[in-house]
XYZ file of C-alpha atoms in Angstrom:
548
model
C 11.989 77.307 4.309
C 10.832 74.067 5.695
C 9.025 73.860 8.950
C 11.031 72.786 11.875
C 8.690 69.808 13.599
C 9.901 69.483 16.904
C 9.303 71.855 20.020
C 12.927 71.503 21.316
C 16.613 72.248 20.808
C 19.708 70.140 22.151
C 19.643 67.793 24.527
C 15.960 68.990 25.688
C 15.016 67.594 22.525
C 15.142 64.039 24.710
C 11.853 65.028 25.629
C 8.830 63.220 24.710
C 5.842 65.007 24.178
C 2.408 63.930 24.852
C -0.125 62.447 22.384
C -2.433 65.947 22.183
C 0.839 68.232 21.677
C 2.362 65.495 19.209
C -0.651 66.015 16.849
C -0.532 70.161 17.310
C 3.470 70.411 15.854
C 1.920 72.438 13.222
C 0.183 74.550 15.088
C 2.261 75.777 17.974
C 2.814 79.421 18.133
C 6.250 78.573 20.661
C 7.696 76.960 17.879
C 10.711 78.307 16.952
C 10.633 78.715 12.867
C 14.769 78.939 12.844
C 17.488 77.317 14.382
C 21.387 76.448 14.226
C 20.823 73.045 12.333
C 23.467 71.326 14.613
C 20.764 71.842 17.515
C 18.563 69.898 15.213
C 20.986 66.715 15.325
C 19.973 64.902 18.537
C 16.325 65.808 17.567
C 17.315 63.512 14.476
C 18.782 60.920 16.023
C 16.484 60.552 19.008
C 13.214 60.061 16.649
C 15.044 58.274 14.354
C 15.769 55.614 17.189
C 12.180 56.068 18.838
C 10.800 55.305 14.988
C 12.714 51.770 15.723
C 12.641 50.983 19.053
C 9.977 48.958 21.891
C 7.649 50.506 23.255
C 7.482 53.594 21.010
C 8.083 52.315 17.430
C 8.146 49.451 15.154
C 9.563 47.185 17.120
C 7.175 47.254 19.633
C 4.777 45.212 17.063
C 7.805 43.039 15.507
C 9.153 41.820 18.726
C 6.414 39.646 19.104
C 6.052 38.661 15.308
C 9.547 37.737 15.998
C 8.655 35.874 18.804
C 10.871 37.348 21.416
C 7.786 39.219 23.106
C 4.084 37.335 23.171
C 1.520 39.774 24.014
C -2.874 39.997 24.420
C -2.601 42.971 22.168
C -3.730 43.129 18.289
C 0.502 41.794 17.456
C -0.807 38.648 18.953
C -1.665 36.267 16.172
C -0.038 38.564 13.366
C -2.488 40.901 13.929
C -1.253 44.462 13.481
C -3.452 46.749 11.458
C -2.930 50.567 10.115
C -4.575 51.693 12.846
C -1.545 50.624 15.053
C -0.188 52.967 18.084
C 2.899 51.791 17.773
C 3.238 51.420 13.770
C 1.321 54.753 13.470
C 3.416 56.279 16.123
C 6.773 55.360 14.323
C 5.855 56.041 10.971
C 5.526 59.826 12.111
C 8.333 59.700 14.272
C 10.566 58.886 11.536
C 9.064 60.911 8.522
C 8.010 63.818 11.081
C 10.493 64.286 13.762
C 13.676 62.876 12.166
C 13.746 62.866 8.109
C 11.773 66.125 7.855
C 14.283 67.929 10.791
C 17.225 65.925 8.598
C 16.425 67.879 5.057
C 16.579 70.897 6.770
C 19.375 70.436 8.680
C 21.316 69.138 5.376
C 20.030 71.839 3.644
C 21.852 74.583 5.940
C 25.394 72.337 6.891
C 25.425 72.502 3.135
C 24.914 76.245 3.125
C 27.900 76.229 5.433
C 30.046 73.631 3.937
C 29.908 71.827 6.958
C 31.181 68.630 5.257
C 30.941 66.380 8.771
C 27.280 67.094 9.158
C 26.712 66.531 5.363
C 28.339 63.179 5.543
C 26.813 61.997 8.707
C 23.149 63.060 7.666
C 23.853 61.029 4.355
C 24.094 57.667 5.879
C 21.839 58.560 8.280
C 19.505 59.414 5.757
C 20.191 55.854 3.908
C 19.958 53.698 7.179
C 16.819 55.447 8.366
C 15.270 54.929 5.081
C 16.576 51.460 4.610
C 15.031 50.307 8.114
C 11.279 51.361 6.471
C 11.474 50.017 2.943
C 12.746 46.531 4.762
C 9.354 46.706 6.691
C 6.623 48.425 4.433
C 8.091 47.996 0.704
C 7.535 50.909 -1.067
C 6.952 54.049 0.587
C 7.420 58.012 0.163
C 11.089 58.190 -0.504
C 11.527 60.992 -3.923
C 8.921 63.385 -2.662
C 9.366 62.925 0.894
C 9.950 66.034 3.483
C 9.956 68.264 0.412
C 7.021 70.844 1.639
C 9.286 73.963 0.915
C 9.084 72.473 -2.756
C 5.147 72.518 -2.578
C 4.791 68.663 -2.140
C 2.443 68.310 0.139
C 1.026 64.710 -0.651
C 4.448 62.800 -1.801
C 4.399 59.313 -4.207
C 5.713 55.761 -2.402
C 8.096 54.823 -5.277
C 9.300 51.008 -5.525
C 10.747 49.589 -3.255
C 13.655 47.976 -5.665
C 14.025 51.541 -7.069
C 14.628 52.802 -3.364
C 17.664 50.615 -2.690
C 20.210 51.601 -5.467
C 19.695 55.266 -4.109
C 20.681 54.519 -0.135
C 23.868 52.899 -1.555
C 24.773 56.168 -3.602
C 23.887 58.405 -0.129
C 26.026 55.983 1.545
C 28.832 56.583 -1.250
C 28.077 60.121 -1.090
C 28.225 60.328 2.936
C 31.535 58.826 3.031
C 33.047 61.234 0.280
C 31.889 64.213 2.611
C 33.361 62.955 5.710
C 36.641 62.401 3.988
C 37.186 65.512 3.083
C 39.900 67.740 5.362
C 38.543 68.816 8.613
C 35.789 66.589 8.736
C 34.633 66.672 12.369
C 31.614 67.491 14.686
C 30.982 67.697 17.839
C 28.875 66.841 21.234
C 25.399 67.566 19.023
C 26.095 64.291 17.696
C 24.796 61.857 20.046
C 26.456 58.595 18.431
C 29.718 58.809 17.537
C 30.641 62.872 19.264
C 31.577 63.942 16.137
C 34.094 61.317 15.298
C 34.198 60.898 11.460
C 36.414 58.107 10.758
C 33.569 55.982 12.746
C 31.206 57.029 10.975
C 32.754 55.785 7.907
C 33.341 52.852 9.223
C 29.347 52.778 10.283
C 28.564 53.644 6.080
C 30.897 51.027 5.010
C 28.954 48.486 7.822
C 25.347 49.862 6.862
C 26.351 48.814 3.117
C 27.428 45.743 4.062
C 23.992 45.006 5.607
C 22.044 46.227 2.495
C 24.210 43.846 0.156
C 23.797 40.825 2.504
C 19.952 41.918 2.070
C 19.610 42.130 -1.460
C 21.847 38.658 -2.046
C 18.692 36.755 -3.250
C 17.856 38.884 -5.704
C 21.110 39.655 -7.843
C 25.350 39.086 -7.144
C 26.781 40.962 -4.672
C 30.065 38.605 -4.429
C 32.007 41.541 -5.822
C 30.944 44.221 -3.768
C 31.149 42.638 -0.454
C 34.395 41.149 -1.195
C 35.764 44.634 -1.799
C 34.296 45.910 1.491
C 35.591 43.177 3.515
C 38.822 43.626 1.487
C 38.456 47.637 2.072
C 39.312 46.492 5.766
C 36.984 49.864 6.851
C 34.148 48.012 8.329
C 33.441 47.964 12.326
C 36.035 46.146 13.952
C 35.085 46.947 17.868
C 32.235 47.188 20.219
C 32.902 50.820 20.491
C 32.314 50.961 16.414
C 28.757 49.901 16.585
C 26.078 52.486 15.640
C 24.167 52.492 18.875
C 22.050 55.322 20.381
C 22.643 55.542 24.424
C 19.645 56.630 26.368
C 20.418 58.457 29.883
C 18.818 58.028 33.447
C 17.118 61.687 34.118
C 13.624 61.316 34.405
C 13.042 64.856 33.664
C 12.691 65.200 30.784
C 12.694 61.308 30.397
C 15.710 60.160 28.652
C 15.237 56.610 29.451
C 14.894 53.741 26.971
C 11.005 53.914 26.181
C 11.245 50.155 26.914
C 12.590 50.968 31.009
C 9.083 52.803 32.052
C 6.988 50.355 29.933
C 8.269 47.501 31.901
C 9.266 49.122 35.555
C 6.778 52.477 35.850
C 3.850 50.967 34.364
C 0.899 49.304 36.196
C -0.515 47.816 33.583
C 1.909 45.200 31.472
C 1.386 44.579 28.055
C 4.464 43.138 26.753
C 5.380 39.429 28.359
C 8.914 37.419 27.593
C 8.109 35.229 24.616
C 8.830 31.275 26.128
C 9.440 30.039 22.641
C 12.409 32.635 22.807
C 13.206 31.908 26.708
C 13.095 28.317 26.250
C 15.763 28.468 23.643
C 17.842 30.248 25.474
C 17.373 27.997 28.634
C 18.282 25.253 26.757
C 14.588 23.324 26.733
C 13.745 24.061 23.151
C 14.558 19.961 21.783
C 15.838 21.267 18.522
C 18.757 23.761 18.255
C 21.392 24.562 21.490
C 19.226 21.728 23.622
C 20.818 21.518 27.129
C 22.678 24.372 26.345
C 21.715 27.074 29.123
C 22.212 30.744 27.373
C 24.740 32.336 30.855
C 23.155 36.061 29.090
C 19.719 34.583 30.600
C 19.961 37.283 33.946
C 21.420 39.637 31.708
C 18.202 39.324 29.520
C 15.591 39.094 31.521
C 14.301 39.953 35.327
C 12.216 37.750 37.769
C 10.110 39.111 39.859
C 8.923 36.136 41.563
C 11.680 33.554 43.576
C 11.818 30.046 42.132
C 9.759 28.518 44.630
C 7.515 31.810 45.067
C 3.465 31.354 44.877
C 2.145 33.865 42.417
C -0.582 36.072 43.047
C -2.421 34.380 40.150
C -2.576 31.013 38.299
C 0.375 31.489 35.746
C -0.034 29.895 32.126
C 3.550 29.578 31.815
C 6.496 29.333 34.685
C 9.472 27.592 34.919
C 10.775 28.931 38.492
C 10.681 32.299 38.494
C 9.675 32.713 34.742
C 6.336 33.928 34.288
C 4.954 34.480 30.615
C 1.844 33.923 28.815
C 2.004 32.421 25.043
C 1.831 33.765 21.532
C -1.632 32.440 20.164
C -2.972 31.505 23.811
C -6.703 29.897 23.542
C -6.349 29.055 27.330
C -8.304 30.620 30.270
C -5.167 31.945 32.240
C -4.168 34.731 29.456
C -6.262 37.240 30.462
C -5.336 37.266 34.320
C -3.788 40.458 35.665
C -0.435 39.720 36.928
C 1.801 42.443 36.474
C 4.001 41.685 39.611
C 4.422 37.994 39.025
C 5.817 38.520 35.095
C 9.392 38.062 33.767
C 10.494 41.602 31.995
C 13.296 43.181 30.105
C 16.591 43.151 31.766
C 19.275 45.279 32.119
C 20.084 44.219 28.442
C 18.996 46.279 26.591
C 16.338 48.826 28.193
C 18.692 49.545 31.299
C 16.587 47.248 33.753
C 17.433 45.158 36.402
C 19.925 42.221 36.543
C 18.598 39.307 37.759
C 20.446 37.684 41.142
C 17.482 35.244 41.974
C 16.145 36.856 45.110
C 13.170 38.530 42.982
C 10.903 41.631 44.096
C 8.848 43.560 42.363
C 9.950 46.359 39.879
C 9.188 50.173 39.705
C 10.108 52.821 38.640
C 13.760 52.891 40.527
C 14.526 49.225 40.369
C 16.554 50.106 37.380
C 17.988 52.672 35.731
C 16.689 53.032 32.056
C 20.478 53.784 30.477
C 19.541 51.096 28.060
C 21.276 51.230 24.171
C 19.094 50.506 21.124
C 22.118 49.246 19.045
C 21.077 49.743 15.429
C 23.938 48.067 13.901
C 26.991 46.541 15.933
C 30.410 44.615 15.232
C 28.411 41.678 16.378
C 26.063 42.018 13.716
C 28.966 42.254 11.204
C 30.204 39.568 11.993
C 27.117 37.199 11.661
C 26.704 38.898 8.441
C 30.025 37.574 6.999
C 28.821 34.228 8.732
C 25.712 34.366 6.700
C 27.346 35.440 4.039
C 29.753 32.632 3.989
C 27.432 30.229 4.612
C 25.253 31.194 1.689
C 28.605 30.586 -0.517
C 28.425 34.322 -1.114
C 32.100 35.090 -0.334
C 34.722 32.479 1.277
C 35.906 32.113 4.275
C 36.047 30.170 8.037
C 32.264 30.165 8.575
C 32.596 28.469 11.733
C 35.390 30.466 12.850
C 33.541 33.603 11.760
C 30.494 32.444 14.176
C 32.793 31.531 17.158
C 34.099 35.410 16.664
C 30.639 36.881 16.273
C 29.056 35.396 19.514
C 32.893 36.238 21.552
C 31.593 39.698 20.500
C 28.044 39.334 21.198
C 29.040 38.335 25.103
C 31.100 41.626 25.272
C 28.393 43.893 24.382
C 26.177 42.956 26.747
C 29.064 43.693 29.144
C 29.144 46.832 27.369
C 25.460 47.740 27.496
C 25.925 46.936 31.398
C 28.493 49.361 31.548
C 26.251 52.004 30.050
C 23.169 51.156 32.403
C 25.238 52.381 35.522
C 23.556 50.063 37.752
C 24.055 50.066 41.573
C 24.137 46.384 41.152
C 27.100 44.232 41.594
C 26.765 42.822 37.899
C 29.376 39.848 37.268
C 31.233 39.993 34.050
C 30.054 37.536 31.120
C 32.865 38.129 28.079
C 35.528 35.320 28.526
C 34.287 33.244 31.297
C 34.447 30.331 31.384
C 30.523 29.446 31.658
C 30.647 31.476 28.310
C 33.400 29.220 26.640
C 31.811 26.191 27.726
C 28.341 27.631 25.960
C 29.869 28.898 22.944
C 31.784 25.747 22.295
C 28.439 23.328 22.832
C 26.844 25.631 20.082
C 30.239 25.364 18.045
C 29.691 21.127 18.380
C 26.116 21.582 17.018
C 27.274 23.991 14.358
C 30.013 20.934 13.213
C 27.508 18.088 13.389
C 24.822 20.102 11.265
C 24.120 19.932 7.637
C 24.402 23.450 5.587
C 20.590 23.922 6.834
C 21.648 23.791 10.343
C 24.587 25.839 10.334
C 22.516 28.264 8.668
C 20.361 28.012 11.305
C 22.657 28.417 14.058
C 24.247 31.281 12.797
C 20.456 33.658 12.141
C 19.492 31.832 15.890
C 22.497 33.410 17.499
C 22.365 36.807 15.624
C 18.732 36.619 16.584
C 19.507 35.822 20.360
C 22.180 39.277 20.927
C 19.653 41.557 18.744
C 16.984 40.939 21.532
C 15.191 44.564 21.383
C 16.646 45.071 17.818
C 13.214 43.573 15.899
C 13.397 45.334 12.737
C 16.215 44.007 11.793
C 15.185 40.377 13.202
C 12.363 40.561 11.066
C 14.110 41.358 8.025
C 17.022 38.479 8.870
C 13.860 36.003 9.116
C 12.043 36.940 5.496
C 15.355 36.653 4.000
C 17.036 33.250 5.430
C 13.742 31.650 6.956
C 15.825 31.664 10.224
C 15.259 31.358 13.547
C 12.882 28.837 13.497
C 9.869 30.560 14.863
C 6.640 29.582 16.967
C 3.826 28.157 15.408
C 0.899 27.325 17.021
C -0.126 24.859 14.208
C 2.681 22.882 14.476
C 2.303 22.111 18.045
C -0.728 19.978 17.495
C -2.527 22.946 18.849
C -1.681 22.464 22.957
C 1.739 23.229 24.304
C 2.780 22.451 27.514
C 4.666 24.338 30.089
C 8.285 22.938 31.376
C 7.222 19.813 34.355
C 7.994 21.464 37.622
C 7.962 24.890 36.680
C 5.227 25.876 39.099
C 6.139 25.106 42.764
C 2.038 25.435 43.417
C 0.727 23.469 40.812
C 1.296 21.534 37.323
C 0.092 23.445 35.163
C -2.077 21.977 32.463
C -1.340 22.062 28.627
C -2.551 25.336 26.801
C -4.425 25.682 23.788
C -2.855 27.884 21.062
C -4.055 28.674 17.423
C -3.055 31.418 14.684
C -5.378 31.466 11.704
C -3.145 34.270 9.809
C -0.324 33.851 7.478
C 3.288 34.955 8.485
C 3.261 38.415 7.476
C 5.521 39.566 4.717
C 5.405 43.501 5.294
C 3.403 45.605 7.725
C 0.535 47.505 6.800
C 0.498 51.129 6.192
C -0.565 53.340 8.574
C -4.173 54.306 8.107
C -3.649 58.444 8.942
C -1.465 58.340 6.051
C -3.820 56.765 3.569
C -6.545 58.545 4.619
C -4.669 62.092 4.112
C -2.447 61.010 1.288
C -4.605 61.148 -2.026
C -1.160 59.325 -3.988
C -0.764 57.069 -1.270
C -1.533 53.230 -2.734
C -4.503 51.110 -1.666
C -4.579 49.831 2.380
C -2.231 45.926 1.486
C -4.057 42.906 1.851
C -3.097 39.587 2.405
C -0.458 40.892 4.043
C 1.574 36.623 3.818
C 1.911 37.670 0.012
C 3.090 41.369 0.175
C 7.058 40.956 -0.278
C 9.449 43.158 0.161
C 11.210 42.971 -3.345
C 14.211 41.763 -1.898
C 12.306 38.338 -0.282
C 12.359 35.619 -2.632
């Protein structure tokens, strides 16, 4: 029988233990060694999101390499090593918490035909596993969770030999939850239980993994019949997103809420580079084109005309930020009640009205959604996919459709947060048309580059807080355009007028590393894993199989 790794059952299981019990799972003599597998479920699905997400997984590092975050911690400059919290931290998360619990819990809804719970740990399986070989290569995939078979110390097979397998889970997964009676229930914390969405999640989730793989051989056919197959998302409510709650005991909130609002001691700032293209400053791509999700996005805790508490190295009104690859002697100040953070899209924060104050722990609610694959990202898949001659189609209108449906989930995520705010609608105003048909002028005017470009910068722009996948969509089209320090001439210089104190002088910025291709394997693993490969170096050159 395999070991059960988590200390709770249910909806308890939303709570996060702390670093000393984390490391004891083994050991704990409380620890249940049976239980009804469907308990096991949200124990799943929460670590399989926390694996993912800011502030407690991967993300956390590739928000900044995707330049949506800048930081002073070791993500700054492409600087993430195996001895990473947050890499280390979701590496066990997923192969600990959720794939282990997910073997076991297959292993037993097959023991009672449950043909729902199959199906949905089958592409759940697949996407999890998907998500890791996109960031690391190769890892333990075969041999994985398998410690009731005596594998203690699993292989990493290939990477390319990993990928044919998710799409035969996925295949498999759907065949289960077609079957008669194919249903679940409340244990299932992202689609209650509903099968025919989860099919349409499978279908969506293979979609993805073709548009991935397109470099490397023809995937024409299969996507056409997919798209054909008419059984991909087609709503907001379709997406595959994980809803975090409000209780603070045990803390269901989006681990991104109390890093950002219950914290004194920031560590993650708003990434200019990604604010200024959304404010329209950036002279490049949607220039005078003011994003209307910027209040949605991101909170101010300082008025526009509001002295700081300390000299700021970046403001534009109430912005504050520091930058990726910052030289300058302002970085290091302390100003954790001056800085711009998360909004109530997408960790559940606060909306910003302009009149500023200074967050805690209530300023919020931390409902936030980690949305690991939406309608909106469909969409700007067949956009890419179009665009890269792939299938045929309306590119443009495709685009036009995905960011309509990028506007209404951020509505949607509002929804969710609950907030005691009066929070004005964004889908189908008309400060919305106006943007999206500015962008739809630049997409017109551009070359195939461009409107390449335009579509990865606007799928980039809605999966704020989604960085895995970010990171993959930038190996594989080379878009958005991202920051770089050497191509600034080494000095950037905050927006004129930004500071209502002072004009604040240019900053020096460097980055000596190469644009990572893969992250680093966690160092506990090497160290413990006698068939786990050499530590990667020269970590610009280690591809994922698919990046050509």
């Amino acid at each position: 029988m395999k070991k059960i790794y988590t200390y709770i059952l249910g909806i308890a299981s939303l709570l996060l233990p702390s670093c000393s019990d984390y490391f004891n799972i083994n050991t704990d003599p409380n620890n249940p060694s049976d239980v009804d597998y469907t308990t096991l479920v949200p124990t799943i699905q929460l670590y399989g999101t926390r694996a993912l997400c800011t502030s407690s997984g991967l993300s956390n590092e590739l928000i900044v390499y995707t330049h949506q975050f800048s930081t002073r911690e070791e993500a700054n400059e492409y600087g993430v090593t195996g001895a990473d919290f947050y890499t280390t931290y979701g590496w066990q998360y997923m192969y600990v918490r959720a794939l282990e619990n997910l073997e076991l819990a297959m292993d037993k809804a097959s023991e009672a035909n449950d043909n729902f719970t199959i199906g949905m740990l089958k592409v759940l399986k697949a996407y999890y596993y998907s998500q890791f070989v996109d960031v690391f290569g190769d890892i333990p995939f075969s041999e994985a969770c398998k410690t009731d078979e005596g594998i203690q110390f699993p292989k990493y097979d290939k990477d390319s030999e990993i990928y044919p397998q998710l799409f035969t889970l996925l295949d498999e997964g759907i065949a289960a939850l077609k079957q008669d009676g194919a249903s679940g229930g409340d244990f299932d914390l992202y689609y209650g239980g509903n099968a025919a969405q989860w099919i349409k999640a499978a279908n969506s989730i293979k979609l993805k993994l073709y548009t991935q793989v397109r470099l490397v051989q023809d995937v024409s056919a299969e996507v056409k019949a997919l798209i054909d197959g008419g059984n991909l998302m087609a709503s907001t409510e379709d997406g595959l997103m994980f809803r975090f709650g409000s209780s603070t005991a045990p803390d269901e909130r989006h681990p991104g809420y109390p890093d950002s609002y219950a914290t004194t001691q920031q560590t993650n700032h708003i990434s200019p580079w990604f604010y200024e293209i959304m404010r329209g400053l950036n002279k490049t791509i949607f220039t005078n084109n003011k994003d209307p999700r910027i209040p949605y996005y991101f909170y101010n805790q300082l008025k526009a005309n509001q002295p700081s508490s300390q000299s700021c190295e970046y403001r534009d009104g109430g912005f504050v930020s520091i930058y990726f690859g910052s030289r300058g002697d302002r970085v290091s100040l302390s100003r954790d009640n001056d800085l711009t953070v998360p909004g109530i899209y997408p960790v559940g924060g606060r909306y910003d009205d302009g009149q500023g104050g200074t967050v805690n722990a209530n300023s919020g609610t931390g409902a936030g959604i980690y949305r690991n694959l939406t309608y909106a990202d469909c969409l700007y898949l067949e956009a890419e996919l179009m665009q890269a001659g792939v299938i045929n189609g309306d590119v443009r209108a495709k685009l036009k459709a995905a960011m309509e449906e990028s506007f209404k989930l951020v509505d949607y995520v509002v929804e969710a947060a609950g907030s005691s705010q009066s929070i004005p609608v964004l889908a189908g105003t008309q400060t919305v048309n106006e943007y999206i048909t500015k962008v739809l002028a630049e997409f017109d005017n551009g070359n195939d580059e461009k409107k390449m470009e335009i579509i990865m910068t606007q799928k980039w722009i809605q999966n704020f807080g989604n960085a895995v996948d970010t990171y993959t969509d930038y190996r594989r089209t080379g878009y958005p355009v991202m920051f770089d320090p050497n191509a600034v001439g080494g000095y950037v210089t905050p927006p004129a007028g930004g500071d209502p104190t002072e004009t604040l002088p240019p900053v020096p910025v460097a980055c000596s590393v190469a644009y990572p291709k893969s992250l680093p394997y966690i160092s506990d693993e090497l160290n413990l894993n006698p068939n786990a490969p050499a530590q990667k170096t020269d970590l610009g050159n280690k591809n994922v199989f698919w990046d050509k």
